[in-house]
Amino acid sequence: MNQSDLDLAVDLLHDGQIVAFPTETVYGLGANASDPSAINKIYALKGRPSNHPLIIHLADISQIDYWARNIPLCVEQLSQKFWPGPLTLILERGNAPLEVTGGQDSVGIRIPSHPVAQKLLKQFGGGIAAPSANRFGRVSPTQSDHVYEEFGDSIKLILDGGSCQVGLESTILSLVGNRAILLRPGSIRKSDLEATLQTTIESPSVNTTIRASGTLESHYAPETPIELSKIEHLNERILSLTESRVRIAVMSLSHRTTEELAQKNVHHITMPISPDNYGKELYASLRELDRIGVDLILIEKPPEDSEAWLAVHDRLTRAAHKDEPKVS
Ligand code: TXA
Ligand code: MG
């Protein structure tokens, strides 16, 4: 990305337009957080209900008191440890417009570390409201061409920052009302946050009244149906599906299926065995398998006994959920 793209991005934002930009997690669809009509353009473009709040991105913590209020003391510690980085904090709303917060009296704040996001935020000077740059309910983009795939020329500028390092959306921690609740798992783990906060973090209750579209069951779904299979059933499933002439693509962690799959002409991706690298590649791999036009994507379930896989499991389970996104 060159300086003239950056200048153009800043001009577009001041002009109430939308700019797609990279963060270390996924690409975002950014608008001036102080401009309600620019915010409404994001909802329209994404096809997202306007009561689903957006995260405000800041260059550093110095402006946080403007957007949020009654900020708990622990935000300082969390900020020192995890910002800039893939953590979003939900705080009491300060001057953030209700359009950004979906009408709620809380606001999501994140300070991203991606150098392009940092440059953009610094030069722009204000807050940038941005959801992931995908159509509502679809897989988040981790490369600039994914953003183009989603929106084509309806976005004037997509800043290119290469492939996102983390690849899964930020960890969301709510600190509203003297409680600490994990709303979305991410690469920063609950235990890392608990160690810093020195307190236990709650998981969201099913009946939570907090609206987070990441908490809708069937978020992050490709067009092709997905089935998750435990490793011990994987080969058997491949065999029975191919025998019944279901066209499948396979995403697995084990190499042991590779040869058989090649013989059967089944498109296959072997994923990294480290959860962080798996997370980094997940969305690009789902997009790749989605494009082939098979009947089913069969995915080997990663290990279920470790916290390190929690964010990946969360996204895989949502991707495999069959219903269309339910809007409450
Ligand atoms: O990594 C990320 O967080 C990316 C990058 C672009 O920063 N952004 C992202 O935004 O994933 P989005 O809008 O796709 O997901 C943000 C989630 C949504 O589920 C939204 O509802 C929730 O954050 N959220 C935002 N503000 C909130 C609030 N005030 N209360 C509860 N949830 C909130
Ligand atoms: Mg999203």
PDB file of C-alpha atoms and ligand atoms in Angstrom, residues 23 25-28 48 53-55 57 88 90 104 106-108 110 130-132 169-170 172 183-184 210-214, ligand 1:
ATOM      1  CA  THR A  23      -6.377  -5.688  10.396  1.00  0.00           C
ATOM      2  CA  THR A  25      -7.559 -10.513  12.442  1.00  0.00           C
ATOM      3  CA  VAL A  26      -9.661 -10.050   9.277  1.00  0.00           C
ATOM      4  CA  TYR A  27     -10.361  -7.232   6.804  1.00  0.00           C
ATOM      5  CA  GLY A  28     -12.816  -4.601   7.972  1.00  0.00           C
ATOM      6  CA  ARG A  48     -26.725  -6.626   8.288  1.00  0.00           C
ATOM      7  CA  PRO A  53     -23.406  -3.146  16.816  1.00  0.00           C
ATOM      8  CA  LEU A  54     -20.109  -2.324  15.124  1.00  0.00           C
ATOM      9  CA  ILE A  55     -16.682  -2.160  16.748  1.00  0.00           C
ATOM     10  CA  HIS A  57     -11.238   1.001  15.971  1.00  0.00           C
ATOM     11  CA  THR A  88     -12.252  -6.006  21.598  1.00  0.00           C
ATOM     12  CA  ILE A  90     -17.292  -3.868  25.360  1.00  0.00           C
ATOM     13  CA  GLN A 104     -27.286  -0.276  22.818  1.00  0.00           C
ATOM     14  CA  SER A 106     -22.455  -0.191  25.306  1.00  0.00           C
ATOM     15  CA  VAL A 107     -19.676   0.183  22.771  1.00  0.00           C
ATOM     16  CA  GLY A 108     -17.061  -2.171  21.338  1.00  0.00           C
ATOM     17  CA  ARG A 110     -10.465  -2.250  19.567  1.00  0.00           C
ATOM     18  CA  ALA A 130     -15.784  -1.466  11.106  1.00  0.00           C
ATOM     19  CA  PRO A 131     -17.375  -4.890  10.943  1.00  0.00           C
ATOM     20  CA  SER A 132     -15.660  -7.732   9.098  1.00  0.00           C
ATOM     21  CA  GLU A 169     -11.979 -12.282  14.432  1.00  0.00           C
ATOM     22  CA  SER A 170     -10.882 -10.641  17.693  1.00  0.00           C
ATOM     23  CA  ILE A 172     -14.564 -10.009  22.570  1.00  0.00           C
ATOM     24  CA  LEU A 183     -18.640 -12.891  24.100  1.00  0.00           C
ATOM     25  CA  ARG A 184     -16.473 -14.330  21.316  1.00  0.00           C
ATOM     26  CA  ILE A 210     -26.408  -8.647  24.285  1.00  0.00           C
ATOM     27  CA  ARG A 211     -26.681  -8.541  20.524  1.00  0.00           C
ATOM     28  CA  ALA A 212     -23.572  -9.791  18.823  1.00  0.00           C
ATOM     29  CA  SER A 213     -23.998 -11.159  15.333  1.00  0.00           C
ATOM     30  CA  GLY A 214     -21.004 -13.395  15.968  1.00  0.00           C
TER      31      GLY A 214
HETATM   32  O1  TXA B   1     -11.472  -8.866  14.528  1.00  0.00           O
HETATM   33  C1  TXA B   1     -12.497  -8.185  14.520  1.00  0.00           C
HETATM   34  O2  TXA B   1     -13.140  -7.926  15.547  1.00  0.00           O
HETATM   35  C2  TXA B   1     -12.955  -7.629  13.160  1.00  0.00           C
HETATM   36  C3  TXA B   1     -11.963  -6.597  12.684  1.00  0.00           C
HETATM   37  C4  TXA B   1     -12.390  -5.931  11.404  1.00  0.00           C
HETATM   38  O3  TXA B   1     -11.734  -5.672  13.698  1.00  0.00           O
HETATM   39  N1  TXA B   1     -14.263  -7.087  13.265  1.00  0.00           N
HETATM   40  C5  TXA B   1     -15.364  -7.845  13.406  1.00  0.00           C
HETATM   41  O4  TXA B   1     -16.521  -7.101  13.399  1.00  0.00           O
HETATM   42  O5  TXA B   1     -15.332  -9.058  13.527  1.00  0.00           O
HETATM   43  P1  TXA B   1     -17.972  -7.759  13.280  1.00  0.00           P
HETATM   44  O6  TXA B   1     -18.903  -6.611  13.273  1.00  0.00           O
HETATM   45  O7  TXA B   1     -18.015  -8.671  12.108  1.00  0.00           O
HETATM   46  O8  TXA B   1     -18.092  -8.523  14.616  1.00  0.00           O
HETATM   47  C6  TXA B   1     -18.028  -7.777  15.795  1.00  0.00           C
HETATM   48  C7  TXA B   1     -18.893  -8.365  16.840  1.00  0.00           C
HETATM   49  C8  TXA B   1     -20.317  -8.432  16.382  1.00  0.00           C
HETATM   50  O9  TXA B   1     -20.798  -9.728  16.649  1.00  0.00           O
HETATM   51  C9  TXA B   1     -20.976  -7.364  17.183  1.00  0.00           C
HETATM   52  O10 TXA B   1     -22.312  -7.624  17.406  1.00  0.00           O
HETATM   53  C10 TXA B   1     -20.132  -7.360  18.453  1.00  0.00           C
HETATM   54  O11 TXA B   1     -18.835  -7.496  17.959  1.00  0.00           O
HETATM   55  N2  TXA B   1     -20.251  -6.099  19.151  1.00  0.00           N
HETATM   56  C11 TXA B   1     -19.863  -4.879  18.762  1.00  0.00           C
HETATM   57  N3  TXA B   1     -20.241  -3.944  19.643  1.00  0.00           N
HETATM   58  C12 TXA B   1     -20.892  -4.590  20.622  1.00  0.00           C
HETATM   59  C13 TXA B   1     -21.566  -4.185  21.800  1.00  0.00           C
HETATM   60  N4  TXA B   1     -21.661  -2.926  22.137  1.00  0.00           N
HETATM   61  N5  TXA B   1     -22.125  -5.139  22.566  1.00  0.00           N
HETATM   62  C14 TXA B   1     -22.054  -6.436  22.213  1.00  0.00           C
HETATM   63  N6  TXA B   1     -21.456  -6.883  21.095  1.00  0.00           N
HETATM   64  C15 TXA B   1     -20.896  -5.973  20.320  1.00  0.00           C
END
